[in-house]
Amino acid sequence: MSDVQFTAEAALNFGPANADHQVVLILNLGCPDSRQWYLNNRQALFFATDSGSIKLQLKFWNKPVADLANGNIANKFIDYSQPKAALAYIDAVYAQQNELNAAVDAIEFIKTNFKTSTTTEPATIAAIDTEVAHNQITSLPTVIFDDQIYAEDTLVPLTTLLDN
């Protein structure tokens, strides 16, 4: 797809704007596959951003699927204006994802366990939904590496993409 378009405004942004590679990750805090890919690649992602190799955008999509309902709620507590604090929240939620997904009251679970009340701006959520639809993203997780979309059967570790 040659017209892949994502904005930095509706993302957690890491790494220099002039990095060698542009990476956009579409994740969901309630999705076990998102958690697995993120945790397996987290160290490589942030080593590459810190070394200036990649410009990373993290976007959390509220995919309308019943199994992701609590993850969609958790996504709404990401503070996109505070990337470092948001990373701590993301790591904490992924560490307790099973409990989050089992929670009867996800909002209470989040407020109690993560001591947060900040919510994502509705405009940010709408922008992510628009970008996901425009770019025909249908699965979680999705990795966009230099405008090439990787998902499901084509999803590979970040190190594989960097080595090519």
JSON list of C-alpha atoms in Angstrom, two decimals:
[
{"chain": "A", "resi": 1, "resn": "MET", "atom": "CA", "xyz": [0.00, 0.00, 0.00]},
{"chain": "A", "resi": 2, "resn": "SER", "atom": "CA", "xyz": [1.74, 3.16, -1.13]},
{"chain": "A", "resi": 3, "resn": "ASP", "atom": "CA", "xyz": [-0.49, 5.71, 0.56]},
{"chain": "A", "resi": 4, "resn": "VAL", "atom": "CA", "xyz": [-0.05, 4.60, 4.18]},
{"chain": "A", "resi": 5, "resn": "GLN", "atom": "CA", "xyz": [-0.78, 7.64, 6.33]},
{"chain": "A", "resi": 6, "resn": "PHE", "atom": "CA", "xyz": [-0.47, 8.09, 10.07]},
{"chain": "A", "resi": 7, "resn": "THR", "atom": "CA", "xyz": [-0.11, 11.30, 12.02]},
{"chain": "A", "resi": 8, "resn": "ALA", "atom": "CA", "xyz": [2.25, 11.92, 14.90]},
{"chain": "A", "resi": 9, "resn": "GLU", "atom": "CA", "xyz": [-0.46, 13.86, 16.74]},
{"chain": "A", "resi": 10, "resn": "ALA", "atom": "CA", "xyz": [-2.52, 10.75, 17.55]},
{"chain": "A", "resi": 11, "resn": "ALA", "atom": "CA", "xyz": [0.38, 8.66, 18.83]},
{"chain": "A", "resi": 12, "resn": "LEU", "atom": "CA", "xyz": [2.94, 8.14, 21.53]},
{"chain": "A", "resi": 13, "resn": "ASN", "atom": "CA", "xyz": [6.10, 9.25, 19.74]},
{"chain": "A", "resi": 14, "resn": "PHE", "atom": "CA", "xyz": [9.65, 8.08, 20.41]},
{"chain": "A", "resi": 15, "resn": "GLY", "atom": "CA", "xyz": [12.91, 8.54, 18.53]},
{"chain": "A", "resi": 16, "resn": "PRO", "atom": "CA", "xyz": [14.11, 11.25, 16.18]},
{"chain": "A", "resi": 17, "resn": "ALA", "atom": "CA", "xyz": [11.94, 12.51, 13.34]},
{"chain": "A", "resi": 18, "resn": "ASN", "atom": "CA", "xyz": [14.83, 11.97, 10.89]},
{"chain": "A", "resi": 19, "resn": "ALA", "atom": "CA", "xyz": [15.46, 8.33, 11.88]},
{"chain": "A", "resi": 20, "resn": "ASP", "atom": "CA", "xyz": [16.41, 5.76, 9.25]},
{"chain": "A", "resi": 21, "resn": "HIS", "atom": "CA", "xyz": [13.10, 3.93, 9.67]},
{"chain": "A", "resi": 22, "resn": "GLN", "atom": "CA", "xyz": [9.53, 4.86, 10.55]},
{"chain": "A", "resi": 23, "resn": "VAL", "atom": "CA", "xyz": [7.57, 2.35, 12.66]},
{"chain": "A", "resi": 24, "resn": "VAL", "atom": "CA", "xyz": [3.90, 2.56, 13.60]},
{"chain": "A", "resi": 25, "resn": "LEU", "atom": "CA", "xyz": [2.47, -0.03, 15.99]},
{"chain": "A", "resi": 26, "resn": "ILE", "atom": "CA", "xyz": [-1.26, -0.61, 16.23]},
{"chain": "A", "resi": 27, "resn": "LEU", "atom": "CA", "xyz": [-1.97, -2.37, 19.52]},
{"chain": "A", "resi": 28, "resn": "ASN", "atom": "CA", "xyz": [-4.73, -2.94, 22.08]},
{"chain": "A", "resi": 29, "resn": "LEU", "atom": "CA", "xyz": [-4.14, -3.32, 25.82]},
{"chain": "A", "resi": 30, "resn": "GLY", "atom": "CA", "xyz": [-6.58, -6.23, 26.06]},
{"chain": "A", "resi": 31, "resn": "CYS", "atom": "CA", "xyz": [-5.23, -8.18, 23.08]},
{"chain": "A", "resi": 32, "resn": "PRO", "atom": "CA", "xyz": [-2.97, -11.12, 24.04]},
{"chain": "A", "resi": 33, "resn": "ASP", "atom": "CA", "xyz": [-1.30, -11.07, 20.62]},
{"chain": "A", "resi": 34, "resn": "SER", "atom": "CA", "xyz": [-0.56, -7.33, 20.98]},
{"chain": "A", "resi": 35, "resn": "ARG", "atom": "CA", "xyz": [0.93, -7.98, 24.41]},
{"chain": "A", "resi": 36, "resn": "GLN", "atom": "CA", "xyz": [3.08, -10.85, 23.16]},
{"chain": "A", "resi": 37, "resn": "TRP", "atom": "CA", "xyz": [4.49, -8.95, 20.17]},
{"chain": "A", "resi": 38, "resn": "TYR", "atom": "CA", "xyz": [5.08, -5.79, 22.21]},
{"chain": "A", "resi": 39, "resn": "LEU", "atom": "CA", "xyz": [6.80, -7.57, 25.11]},
{"chain": "A", "resi": 40, "resn": "ASN", "atom": "CA", "xyz": [8.91, -9.73, 22.78]},
{"chain": "A", "resi": 41, "resn": "ASN", "atom": "CA", "xyz": [10.06, -6.63, 20.88]},
{"chain": "A", "resi": 42, "resn": "ARG", "atom": "CA", "xyz": [10.05, -3.93, 23.56]},
{"chain": "A", "resi": 43, "resn": "GLN", "atom": "CA", "xyz": [13.79, -4.00, 24.24]},
{"chain": "A", "resi": 44, "resn": "ALA", "atom": "CA", "xyz": [14.68, -3.84, 20.52]},
{"chain": "A", "resi": 45, "resn": "LEU", "atom": "CA", "xyz": [12.10, -1.09, 19.92]},
{"chain": "A", "resi": 46, "resn": "PHE", "atom": "CA", "xyz": [13.46, 1.24, 22.55]},
{"chain": "A", "resi": 47, "resn": "PHE", "atom": "CA", "xyz": [17.09, 0.44, 21.84]},
{"chain": "A", "resi": 48, "resn": "ALA", "atom": "CA", "xyz": [16.42, 1.41, 18.21]},
{"chain": "A", "resi": 49, "resn": "THR", "atom": "CA", "xyz": [14.60, 4.62, 19.19]},
{"chain": "A", "resi": 50, "resn": "ASP", "atom": "CA", "xyz": [17.31, 5.59, 21.68]},
{"chain": "A", "resi": 51, "resn": "SER", "atom": "CA", "xyz": [20.04, 4.95, 19.11]},
{"chain": "A", "resi": 52, "resn": "GLY", "atom": "CA", "xyz": [18.19, 7.00, 16.49]},
{"chain": "A", "resi": 53, "resn": "SER", "atom": "CA", "xyz": [17.46, 4.09, 14.13]},
{"chain": "A", "resi": 54, "resn": "ILE", "atom": "CA", "xyz": [13.68, 4.34, 14.27]},
{"chain": "A", "resi": 55, "resn": "LYS", "atom": "CA", "xyz": [10.96, 6.89, 14.78]},
{"chain": "A", "resi": 56, "resn": "LEU", "atom": "CA", "xyz": [8.27, 4.98, 16.67]},
{"chain": "A", "resi": 57, "resn": "GLN", "atom": "CA", "xyz": [4.58, 5.76, 16.92]},
{"chain": "A", "resi": 58, "resn": "LEU", "atom": "CA", "xyz": [2.44, 3.70, 19.30]},
{"chain": "A", "resi": 59, "resn": "LYS", "atom": "CA", "xyz": [-1.30, 3.82, 18.66]},
{"chain": "A", "resi": 60, "resn": "PHE", "atom": "CA", "xyz": [-3.90, 1.94, 20.66]},
{"chain": "A", "resi": 61, "resn": "TRP", "atom": "CA", "xyz": [-6.96, 1.00, 18.63]},
{"chain": "A", "resi": 62, "resn": "ASN", "atom": "CA", "xyz": [-10.35, 0.36, 20.21]},
{"chain": "A", "resi": 63, "resn": "LYS", "atom": "CA", "xyz": [-11.25, -2.52, 17.93]},
{"chain": "A", "resi": 64, "resn": "PRO", "atom": "CA", "xyz": [-14.98, -3.24, 18.15]},
{"chain": "A", "resi": 65, "resn": "VAL", "atom": "CA", "xyz": [-14.70, -6.87, 19.27]},
{"chain": "A", "resi": 66, "resn": "ALA", "atom": "CA", "xyz": [-16.38, -8.22, 22.43]},
{"chain": "A", "resi": 67, "resn": "ASP", "atom": "CA", "xyz": [-13.21, -9.98, 23.68]},
{"chain": "A", "resi": 68, "resn": "LEU", "atom": "CA", "xyz": [-11.38, -6.64, 23.60]},
{"chain": "A", "resi": 69, "resn": "ALA", "atom": "CA", "xyz": [-14.00, -4.64, 25.51]},
{"chain": "A", "resi": 70, "resn": "ASN", "atom": "CA", "xyz": [-11.86, -4.23, 28.65]},
{"chain": "A", "resi": 71, "resn": "GLY", "atom": "CA", "xyz": [-8.78, -3.51, 26.56]},
{"chain": "A", "resi": 72, "resn": "ASN", "atom": "CA", "xyz": [-10.72, -0.83, 24.72]},
{"chain": "A", "resi": 73, "resn": "ILE", "atom": "CA", "xyz": [-11.56, 0.73, 28.08]},
{"chain": "A", "resi": 74, "resn": "ALA", "atom": "CA", "xyz": [-7.91, 0.51, 29.21]},
{"chain": "A", "resi": 75, "resn": "ASN", "atom": "CA", "xyz": [-6.83, 2.15, 25.94]},
{"chain": "A", "resi": 76, "resn": "LYS", "atom": "CA", "xyz": [-8.92, 5.17, 26.90]},
{"chain": "A", "resi": 77, "resn": "PHE", "atom": "CA", "xyz": [-6.68, 5.81, 29.92]},
{"chain": "A", "resi": 78, "resn": "ILE", "atom": "CA", "xyz": [-3.50, 6.33, 27.88]},
{"chain": "A", "resi": 79, "resn": "ASP", "atom": "CA", "xyz": [-2.24, 9.88, 28.26]},
{"chain": "A", "resi": 80, "resn": "TYR", "atom": "CA", "xyz": [-0.81, 10.62, 24.82]},
{"chain": "A", "resi": 81, "resn": "SER", "atom": "CA", "xyz": [0.53, 13.95, 26.09]},
{"chain": "A", "resi": 82, "resn": "GLN", "atom": "CA", "xyz": [2.86, 12.13, 28.54]},
{"chain": "A", "resi": 83, "resn": "PRO", "atom": "CA", "xyz": [4.70, 9.41, 26.56]},
{"chain": "A", "resi": 84, "resn": "LYS", "atom": "CA", "xyz": [7.00, 8.22, 29.37]},
{"chain": "A", "resi": 85, "resn": "ALA", "atom": "CA", "xyz": [4.16, 7.95, 31.89]},
{"chain": "A", "resi": 86, "resn": "ALA", "atom": "CA", "xyz": [2.05, 6.26, 29.22]},
{"chain": "A", "resi": 87, "resn": "LEU", "atom": "CA", "xyz": [4.77, 3.62, 28.71]},
{"chain": "A", "resi": 88, "resn": "ALA", "atom": "CA", "xyz": [4.77, 2.84, 32.42]},
{"chain": "A", "resi": 89, "resn": "TYR", "atom": "CA", "xyz": [0.99, 2.45, 32.28]},
{"chain": "A", "resi": 90, "resn": "ILE", "atom": "CA", "xyz": [1.17, 0.24, 29.17]},
{"chain": "A", "resi": 91, "resn": "ASP", "atom": "CA", "xyz": [3.80, -2.02, 30.77]},
{"chain": "A", "resi": 92, "resn": "ALA", "atom": "CA", "xyz": [1.73, -2.28, 33.97]},
{"chain": "A", "resi": 93, "resn": "VAL", "atom": "CA", "xyz": [-1.48, -3.10, 32.10]},
{"chain": "A", "resi": 94, "resn": "TYR", "atom": "CA", "xyz": [0.22, -5.73, 29.95]},
{"chain": "A", "resi": 95, "resn": "ALA", "atom": "CA", "xyz": [1.65, -7.28, 33.15]},
{"chain": "A", "resi": 96, "resn": "GLN", "atom": "CA", "xyz": [-1.92, -7.63, 34.48]},
{"chain": "A", "resi": 97, "resn": "GLN", "atom": "CA", "xyz": [-3.72, -8.21, 31.20]},
{"chain": "A", "resi": 98, "resn": "ASN", "atom": "CA", "xyz": [-5.36, -11.47, 32.26]},
{"chain": "A", "resi": 99, "resn": "GLU", "atom": "CA", "xyz": [-6.84, -9.79, 35.33]},
{"chain": "A", "resi": 100, "resn": "LEU", "atom": "CA", "xyz": [-7.95, -6.79, 33.27]},
{"chain": "A", "resi": 101, "resn": "ASN", "atom": "CA", "xyz": [-9.70, -9.01, 30.74]},
{"chain": "A", "resi": 102, "resn": "ALA", "atom": "CA", "xyz": [-11.43, -10.94, 33.54]},
{"chain": "A", "resi": 103, "resn": "ALA", "atom": "CA", "xyz": [-12.55, -7.80, 35.43]},
{"chain": "A", "resi": 104, "resn": "VAL", "atom": "CA", "xyz": [-16.29, -7.27, 35.68]},
{"chain": "A", "resi": 105, "resn": "ASP", "atom": "CA", "xyz": [-15.81, -3.51, 36.06]},
{"chain": "A", "resi": 106, "resn": "ALA", "atom": "CA", "xyz": [-12.81, -2.55, 33.94]},
{"chain": "A", "resi": 107, "resn": "ILE", "atom": "CA", "xyz": [-12.92, 1.12, 34.89]},
{"chain": "A", "resi": 108, "resn": "GLU", "atom": "CA", "xyz": [-12.80, 0.33, 38.60]},
{"chain": "A", "resi": 109, "resn": "PHE", "atom": "CA", "xyz": [-10.02, -2.23, 38.01]},
{"chain": "A", "resi": 110, "resn": "ILE", "atom": "CA", "xyz": [-7.96, 0.34, 36.12]},
{"chain": "A", "resi": 111, "resn": "LYS", "atom": "CA", "xyz": [-8.47, 3.14, 38.63]},
{"chain": "A", "resi": 112, "resn": "THR", "atom": "CA", "xyz": [-7.67, 0.84, 41.57]},
{"chain": "A", "resi": 113, "resn": "ASN", "atom": "CA", "xyz": [-4.69, -1.00, 40.10]},
{"chain": "A", "resi": 114, "resn": "PHE", "atom": "CA", "xyz": [-3.07, 1.72, 38.03]},
{"chain": "A", "resi": 115, "resn": "LYS", "atom": "CA", "xyz": [-3.96, 4.81, 40.07]},
{"chain": "A", "resi": 116, "resn": "THR", "atom": "CA", "xyz": [-5.00, 6.79, 37.02]},
{"chain": "A", "resi": 117, "resn": "SER", "atom": "CA", "xyz": [-7.94, 8.92, 36.11]},
{"chain": "A", "resi": 118, "resn": "THR", "atom": "CA", "xyz": [-6.51, 10.65, 33.05]},
{"chain": "A", "resi": 119, "resn": "THR", "atom": "CA", "xyz": [-8.42, 9.76, 29.92]},
{"chain": "A", "resi": 120, "resn": "THR", "atom": "CA", "xyz": [-7.49, 10.00, 26.27]},
{"chain": "A", "resi": 121, "resn": "GLU", "atom": "CA", "xyz": [-8.90, 12.95, 24.40]},
{"chain": "A", "resi": 122, "resn": "PRO", "atom": "CA", "xyz": [-11.90, 11.83, 22.29]},
{"chain": "A", "resi": 123, "resn": "ALA", "atom": "CA", "xyz": [-10.30, 13.54, 19.27]},
{"chain": "A", "resi": 124, "resn": "THR", "atom": "CA", "xyz": [-7.24, 11.28, 19.62]},
{"chain": "A", "resi": 125, "resn": "ILE", "atom": "CA", "xyz": [-9.40, 8.15, 19.75]},
{"chain": "A", "resi": 126, "resn": "ALA", "atom": "CA", "xyz": [-11.35, 9.34, 16.70]},
{"chain": "A", "resi": 127, "resn": "ALA", "atom": "CA", "xyz": [-8.12, 10.13, 14.81]},
{"chain": "A", "resi": 128, "resn": "ILE", "atom": "CA", "xyz": [-6.73, 6.65, 15.48]},
{"chain": "A", "resi": 129, "resn": "ASP", "atom": "CA", "xyz": [-10.02, 5.06, 14.35]},
{"chain": "A", "resi": 130, "resn": "THR", "atom": "CA", "xyz": [-9.93, 7.16, 11.16]},
{"chain": "A", "resi": 131, "resn": "GLU", "atom": "CA", "xyz": [-6.31, 6.27, 10.42]},
{"chain": "A", "resi": 132, "resn": "VAL", "atom": "CA", "xyz": [-6.93, 2.56, 11.04]},
{"chain": "A", "resi": 133, "resn": "ALA", "atom": "CA", "xyz": [-9.89, 2.61, 8.65]},
{"chain": "A", "resi": 134, "resn": "HIS", "atom": "CA", "xyz": [-8.05, 4.68, 6.01]},
{"chain": "A", "resi": 135, "resn": "ASN", "atom": "CA", "xyz": [-5.08, 2.30, 6.07]},
{"chain": "A", "resi": 136, "resn": "GLN", "atom": "CA", "xyz": [-7.35, -0.77, 6.00]},
{"chain": "A", "resi": 137, "resn": "ILE", "atom": "CA", "xyz": [-5.96, -2.18, 9.25]},
{"chain": "A", "resi": 138, "resn": "THR", "atom": "CA", "xyz": [-8.06, -5.13, 10.41]},
{"chain": "A", "resi": 139, "resn": "SER", "atom": "CA", "xyz": [-5.94, -7.08, 12.88]},
{"chain": "A", "resi": 140, "resn": "LEU", "atom": "CA", "xyz": [-4.01, -6.69, 16.08]},
{"chain": "A", "resi": 141, "resn": "PRO", "atom": "CA", "xyz": [-1.18, -6.25, 16.38]},
{"chain": "A", "resi": 142, "resn": "THR", "atom": "CA", "xyz": [-0.22, -4.49, 13.17]},
{"chain": "A", "resi": 143, "resn": "VAL", "atom": "CA", "xyz": [3.28, -3.18, 12.49]},
{"chain": "A", "resi": 144, "resn": "ILE", "atom": "CA", "xyz": [3.90, -0.62, 9.77]},
{"chain": "A", "resi": 145, "resn": "PHE", "atom": "CA", "xyz": [7.61, -0.50, 8.95]},
{"chain": "A", "resi": 146, "resn": "ASP", "atom": "CA", "xyz": [8.61, 2.10, 6.37]},
{"chain": "A", "resi": 147, "resn": "ASP", "atom": "CA", "xyz": [5.06, 2.10, 4.92]},
{"chain": "A", "resi": 148, "resn": "GLN", "atom": "CA", "xyz": [4.92, -1.71, 4.64]},
{"chain": "A", "resi": 149, "resn": "ILE", "atom": "CA", "xyz": [2.14, -3.30, 6.70]},
{"chain": "A", "resi": 150, "resn": "TYR", "atom": "CA", "xyz": [2.84, -6.49, 8.66]},
{"chain": "A", "resi": 151, "resn": "ALA", "atom": "CA", "xyz": [0.04, -8.37, 10.40]},
{"chain": "A", "resi": 152, "resn": "GLU", "atom": "CA", "xyz": [-1.14, -11.89, 11.08]},
{"chain": "A", "resi": 153, "resn": "ASP", "atom": "CA", "xyz": [0.92, -14.29, 8.90]},
{"chain": "A", "resi": 154, "resn": "THR", "atom": "CA", "xyz": [3.39, -11.59, 7.80]},
{"chain": "A", "resi": 155, "resn": "LEU", "atom": "CA", "xyz": [4.10, -10.30, 11.32]},
{"chain": "A", "resi": 156, "resn": "VAL", "atom": "CA", "xyz": [7.79, -10.70, 12.21]},
{"chain": "A", "resi": 157, "resn": "PRO", "atom": "CA", "xyz": [10.07, -9.49, 15.01]},
{"chain": "A", "resi": 158, "resn": "LEU", "atom": "CA", "xyz": [11.40, -5.95, 14.74]},
{"chain": "A", "resi": 159, "resn": "THR", "atom": "CA", "xyz": [14.97, -7.24, 14.50]},
{"chain": "A", "resi": 160, "resn": "THR", "atom": "CA", "xyz": [14.03, -9.10, 11.30]},
{"chain": "A", "resi": 161, "resn": "LEU", "atom": "CA", "xyz": [12.71, -5.89, 9.78]},
{"chain": "A", "resi": 162, "resn": "LEU", "atom": "CA", "xyz": [15.78, -3.93, 10.83]},
{"chain": "A", "resi": 163, "resn": "ASP", "atom": "CA", "xyz": [18.10, -6.59, 9.35]},
{"chain": "A", "resi": 164, "resn": "ASN", "atom": "CA", "xyz": [16.50, -6.42, 5.88]}
]
